[in-house]
Short mmCIF file of C-alpha atoms in Angstrom, two decimals:
data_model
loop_
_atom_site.label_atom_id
_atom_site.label_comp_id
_atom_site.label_asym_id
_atom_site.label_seq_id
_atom_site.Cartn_x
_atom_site.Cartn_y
_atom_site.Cartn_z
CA UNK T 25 -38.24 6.37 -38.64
CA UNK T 26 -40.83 9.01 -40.49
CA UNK T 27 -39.42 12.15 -42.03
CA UNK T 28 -40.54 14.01 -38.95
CA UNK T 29 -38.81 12.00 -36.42
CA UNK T 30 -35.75 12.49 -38.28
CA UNK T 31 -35.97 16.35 -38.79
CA UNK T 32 -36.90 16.55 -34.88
CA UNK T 33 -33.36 14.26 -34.39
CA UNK T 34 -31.00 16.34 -36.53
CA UNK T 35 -30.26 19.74 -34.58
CA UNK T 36 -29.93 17.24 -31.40
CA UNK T 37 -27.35 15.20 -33.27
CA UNK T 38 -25.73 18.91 -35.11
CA UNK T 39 -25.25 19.84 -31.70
CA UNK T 40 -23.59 16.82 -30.37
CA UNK T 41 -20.99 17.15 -33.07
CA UNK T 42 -20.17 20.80 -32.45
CA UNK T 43 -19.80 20.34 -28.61
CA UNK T 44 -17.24 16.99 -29.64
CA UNK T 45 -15.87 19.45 -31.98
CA UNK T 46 -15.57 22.21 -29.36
CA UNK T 47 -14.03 19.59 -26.97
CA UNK T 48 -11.65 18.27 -29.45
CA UNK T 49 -10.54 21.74 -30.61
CA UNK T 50 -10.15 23.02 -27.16
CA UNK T 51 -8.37 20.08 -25.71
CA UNK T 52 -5.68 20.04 -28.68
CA UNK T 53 -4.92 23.75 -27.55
CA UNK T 54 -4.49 22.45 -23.76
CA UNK T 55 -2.21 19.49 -24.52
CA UNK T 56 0.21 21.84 -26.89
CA UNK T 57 0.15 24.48 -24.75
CA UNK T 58 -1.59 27.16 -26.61
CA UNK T 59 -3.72 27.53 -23.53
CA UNK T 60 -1.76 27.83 -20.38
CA UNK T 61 -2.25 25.76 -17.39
CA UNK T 62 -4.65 28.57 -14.68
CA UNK T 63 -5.43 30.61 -18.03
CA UNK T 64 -9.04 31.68 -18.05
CA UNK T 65 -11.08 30.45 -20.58
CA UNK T 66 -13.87 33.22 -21.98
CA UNK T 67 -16.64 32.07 -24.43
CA UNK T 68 -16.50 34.87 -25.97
CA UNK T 69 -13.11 34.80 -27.22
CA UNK T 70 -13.54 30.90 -27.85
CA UNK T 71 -15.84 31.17 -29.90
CA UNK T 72 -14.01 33.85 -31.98
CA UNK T 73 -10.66 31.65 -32.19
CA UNK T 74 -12.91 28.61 -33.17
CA UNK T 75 -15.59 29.58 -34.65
CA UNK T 76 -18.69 27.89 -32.94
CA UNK T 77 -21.84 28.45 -31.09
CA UNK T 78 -21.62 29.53 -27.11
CA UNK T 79 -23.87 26.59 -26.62
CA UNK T 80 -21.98 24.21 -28.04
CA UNK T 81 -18.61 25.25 -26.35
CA UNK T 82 -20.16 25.49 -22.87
CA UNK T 83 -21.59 21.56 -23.64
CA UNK T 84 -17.66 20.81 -24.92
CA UNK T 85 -15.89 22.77 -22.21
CA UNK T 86 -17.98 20.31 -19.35
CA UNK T 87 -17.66 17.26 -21.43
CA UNK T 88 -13.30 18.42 -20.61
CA UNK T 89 -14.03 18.86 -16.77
CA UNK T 90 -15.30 15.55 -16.21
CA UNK T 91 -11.91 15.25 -17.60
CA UNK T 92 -10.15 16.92 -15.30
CA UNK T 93 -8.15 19.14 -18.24
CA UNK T 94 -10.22 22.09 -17.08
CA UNK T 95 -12.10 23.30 -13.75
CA UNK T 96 -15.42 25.66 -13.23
CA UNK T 97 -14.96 28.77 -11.64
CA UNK T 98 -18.30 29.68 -10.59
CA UNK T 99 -21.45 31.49 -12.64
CA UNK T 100 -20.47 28.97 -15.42
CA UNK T 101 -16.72 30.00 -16.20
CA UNK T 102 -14.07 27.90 -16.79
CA UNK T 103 -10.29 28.09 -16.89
CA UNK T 104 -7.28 25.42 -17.83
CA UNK T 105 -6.49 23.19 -14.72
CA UNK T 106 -3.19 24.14 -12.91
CA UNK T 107 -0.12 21.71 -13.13
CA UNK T 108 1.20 20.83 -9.82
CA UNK T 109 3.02 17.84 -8.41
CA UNK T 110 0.28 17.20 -6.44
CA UNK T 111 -1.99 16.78 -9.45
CA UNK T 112 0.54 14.63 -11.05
CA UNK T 113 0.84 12.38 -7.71
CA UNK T 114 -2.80 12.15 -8.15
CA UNK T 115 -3.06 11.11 -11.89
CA UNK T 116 -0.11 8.58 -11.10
CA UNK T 117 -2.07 7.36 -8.13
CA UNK T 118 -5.20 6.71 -10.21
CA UNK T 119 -3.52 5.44 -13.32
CA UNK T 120 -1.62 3.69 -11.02
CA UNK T 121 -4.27 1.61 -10.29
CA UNK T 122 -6.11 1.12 -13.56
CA UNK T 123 -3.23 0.03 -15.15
CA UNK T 124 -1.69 -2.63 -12.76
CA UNK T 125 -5.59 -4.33 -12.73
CA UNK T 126 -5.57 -3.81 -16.78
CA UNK T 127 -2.41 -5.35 -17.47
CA UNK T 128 -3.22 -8.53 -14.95
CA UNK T 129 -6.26 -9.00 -16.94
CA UNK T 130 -4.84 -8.75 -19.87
CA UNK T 131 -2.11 -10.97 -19.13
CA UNK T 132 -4.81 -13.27 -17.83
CA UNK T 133 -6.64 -13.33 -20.68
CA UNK T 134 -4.82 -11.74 -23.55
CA UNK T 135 -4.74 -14.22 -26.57
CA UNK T 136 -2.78 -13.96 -29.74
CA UNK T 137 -3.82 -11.09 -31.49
CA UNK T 138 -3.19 -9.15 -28.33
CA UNK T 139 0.39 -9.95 -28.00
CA UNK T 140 0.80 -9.21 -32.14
CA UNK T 141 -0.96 -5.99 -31.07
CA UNK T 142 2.14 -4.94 -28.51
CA UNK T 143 4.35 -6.72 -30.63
CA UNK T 144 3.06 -4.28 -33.60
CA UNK T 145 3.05 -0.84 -31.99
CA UNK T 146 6.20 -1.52 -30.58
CA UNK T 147 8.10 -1.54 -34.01
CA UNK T 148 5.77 0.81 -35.28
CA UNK T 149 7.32 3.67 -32.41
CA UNK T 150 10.81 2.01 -33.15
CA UNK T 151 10.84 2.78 -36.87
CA UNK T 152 9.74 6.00 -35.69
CA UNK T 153 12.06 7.02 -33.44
CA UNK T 154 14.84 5.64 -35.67
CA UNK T 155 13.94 8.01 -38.70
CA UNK T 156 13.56 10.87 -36.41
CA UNK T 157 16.90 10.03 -34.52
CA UNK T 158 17.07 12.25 -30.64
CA UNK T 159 14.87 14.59 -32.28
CA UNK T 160 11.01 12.71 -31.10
CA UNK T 161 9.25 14.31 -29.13
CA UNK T 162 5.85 14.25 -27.72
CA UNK T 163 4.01 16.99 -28.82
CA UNK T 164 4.21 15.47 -32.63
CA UNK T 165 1.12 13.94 -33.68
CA UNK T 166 2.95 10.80 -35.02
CA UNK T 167 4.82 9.88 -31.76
CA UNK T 168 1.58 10.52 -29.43
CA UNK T 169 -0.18 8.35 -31.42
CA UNK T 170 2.34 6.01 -31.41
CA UNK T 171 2.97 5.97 -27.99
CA UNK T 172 -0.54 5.91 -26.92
CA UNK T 173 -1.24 3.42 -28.90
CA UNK T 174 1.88 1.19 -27.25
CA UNK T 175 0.33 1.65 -23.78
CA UNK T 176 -2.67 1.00 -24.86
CA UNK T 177 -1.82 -2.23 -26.67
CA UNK T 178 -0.78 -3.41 -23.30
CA UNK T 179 -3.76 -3.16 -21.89
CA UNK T 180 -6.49 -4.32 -24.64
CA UNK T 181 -6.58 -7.68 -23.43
CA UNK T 182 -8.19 -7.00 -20.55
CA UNK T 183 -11.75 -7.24 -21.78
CA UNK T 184 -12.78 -3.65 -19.95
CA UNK T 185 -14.21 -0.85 -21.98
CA UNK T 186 -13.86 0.89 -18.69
CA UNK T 187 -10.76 0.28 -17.66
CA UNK T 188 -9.35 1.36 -20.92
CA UNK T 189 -11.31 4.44 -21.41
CA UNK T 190 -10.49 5.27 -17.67
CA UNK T 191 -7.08 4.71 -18.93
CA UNK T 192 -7.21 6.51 -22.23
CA UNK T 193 -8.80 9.59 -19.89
CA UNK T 194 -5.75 9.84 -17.15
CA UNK T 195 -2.96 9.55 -20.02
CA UNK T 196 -4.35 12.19 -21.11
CA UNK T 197 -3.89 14.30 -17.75
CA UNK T 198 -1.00 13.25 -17.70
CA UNK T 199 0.15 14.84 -21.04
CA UNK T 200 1.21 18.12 -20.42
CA UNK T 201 3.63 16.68 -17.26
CA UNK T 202 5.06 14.39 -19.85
CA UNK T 203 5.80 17.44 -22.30
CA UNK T 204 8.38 18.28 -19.81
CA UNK T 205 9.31 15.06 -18.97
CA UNK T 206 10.43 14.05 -22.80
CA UNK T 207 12.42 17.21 -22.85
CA UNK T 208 15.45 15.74 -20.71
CA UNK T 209 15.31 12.59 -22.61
CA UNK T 210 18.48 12.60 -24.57
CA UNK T 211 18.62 9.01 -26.05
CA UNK T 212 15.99 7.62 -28.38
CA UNK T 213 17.46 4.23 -27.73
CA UNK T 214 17.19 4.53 -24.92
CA UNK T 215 13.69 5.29 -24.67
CA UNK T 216 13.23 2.51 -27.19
CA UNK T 217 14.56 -0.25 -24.53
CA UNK T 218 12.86 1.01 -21.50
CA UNK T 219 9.45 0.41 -23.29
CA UNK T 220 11.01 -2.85 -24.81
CA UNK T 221 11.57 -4.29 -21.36
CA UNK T 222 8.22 -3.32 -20.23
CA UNK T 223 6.67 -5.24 -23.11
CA UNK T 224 9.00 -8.08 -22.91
CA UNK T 225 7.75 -8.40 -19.08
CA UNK T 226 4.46 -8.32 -20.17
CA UNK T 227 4.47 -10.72 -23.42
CA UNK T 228 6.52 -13.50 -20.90
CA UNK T 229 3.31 -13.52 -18.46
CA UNK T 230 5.05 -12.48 -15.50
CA UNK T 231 2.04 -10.82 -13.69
CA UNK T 232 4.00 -9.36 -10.70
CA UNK T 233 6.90 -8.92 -12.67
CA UNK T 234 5.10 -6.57 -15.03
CA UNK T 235 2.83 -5.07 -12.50
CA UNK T 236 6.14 -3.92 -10.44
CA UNK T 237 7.69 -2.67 -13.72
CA UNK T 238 4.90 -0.79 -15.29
CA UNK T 239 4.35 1.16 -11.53
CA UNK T 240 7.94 2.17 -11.80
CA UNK T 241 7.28 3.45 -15.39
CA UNK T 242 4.29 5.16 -14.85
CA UNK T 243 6.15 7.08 -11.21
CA UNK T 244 9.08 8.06 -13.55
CA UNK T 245 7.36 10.94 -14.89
CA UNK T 246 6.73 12.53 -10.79
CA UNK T 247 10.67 11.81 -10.25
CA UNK T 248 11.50 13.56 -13.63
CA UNK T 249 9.56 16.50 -14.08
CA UNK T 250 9.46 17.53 -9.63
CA UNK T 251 12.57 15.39 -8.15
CA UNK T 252 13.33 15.60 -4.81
CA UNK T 253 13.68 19.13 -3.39
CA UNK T 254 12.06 20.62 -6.30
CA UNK T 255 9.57 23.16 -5.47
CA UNK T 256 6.06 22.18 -7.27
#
């Protein structure tokens, strides 16, 4: 590539990093709770609390509605999506879906290294959970990442980039539901053998058997945070 080609590719790639930047930043703020679910979202005090370009928070702000963290409200305004336990039905249903294909393919296919992989982040949010005692939560970077990464490790064997990135997306979503989900959680043994189970399922190739268990998982967050007679 000649110098010029390179100097014409550089604001195009400067930009691109600010608007992942922007999406990054503003996200984080969304999943903590620093920006309220139906609060409005003005550029101008964005870029004030963060410090970048209009441009490049516009460009991050749609790469978060395709999302679905955060919805356009005409003449190019945004604002945080709402919580509701409609919009939670309608993760579940979706996630629903990826997963239980995922984890048959991945049970289908999964070799070795894939069941060392659940095997691994399993005892990785263990440890976790035993040094921090009751007191885990999500909402600390450790345990997301840990328990991401569990859910995830169920699912790598698949073979799909889509399928996981579909799934990485509508975890996501689901985050700020299961915020208020974790918070009547009072056992982190508890929590330890529910996921243990779920990978046991999984690691003994029991393809129905998992599917059946990991629907049940993923629907424990509606019956948690809106159970029945709840007002959404």
């Amino acid at each position: 590539m000649s110098t010029t080609e390179r100097n014409s590719t550089q604001p195009a790639t400067e930009a691109a990093t600010l608007s992942e930047r922007a999406a990054t930043l503003v996200e984080h703020d969304i999943l903590a709770g620093h920006l309220a679910p139906g609060s409005r979202l003005g550029i101008i005090d964005l870029v004030q609390r963060y410090e970048i370009g209009a441009t490049p928070l516009r460009e991050g702000l749609s790469r978060l509605m395709s999302r679905g963290l955060i919805v356009g409200t005409g003449q190019r305004g945004f604002r945080v999506a709402d919580v509701s336990r409609e919009d939670l039905h309608d993760i579940t249903v979706m996630r629903t879906a990826v997963e239980i294909e995922a984890i048959r393919l991945a049970i289908t296919h999964g070799d070795d290294a894939w069941e060392a992989g659940i095997v691994s982040t399993l005892h990785q949010m263990r440890r976790h959970i035993e040094r921090t005692g009751d007191e885990f939560r999500e909402g600390a970077e450790d345990f997301d990442r840990l328990h991401k990464g569990f859910h995830t490790a169920l699912l790598t064997g698949c073979g799909s980039k889509r399928l996981l990135s579909a799934h990485s997306d509508l975890y996501d979503q689901a985050y700020r539901y299961r915020r208020v989900m974790m918070r009547s959680l009072d056992s982190g043994k508890k929590f330890v053998r529910v996921h243990q189970l779920l990978a046991d399922r999984v690691l003994s190739r029991d393809i129905a058997g998992a599917q059946a268990m990991l629907e049940a998982h993923l629907r424990s967050t509606i019956d948690i945070v809106y159970p029945t007679g709840s007002e959404s």
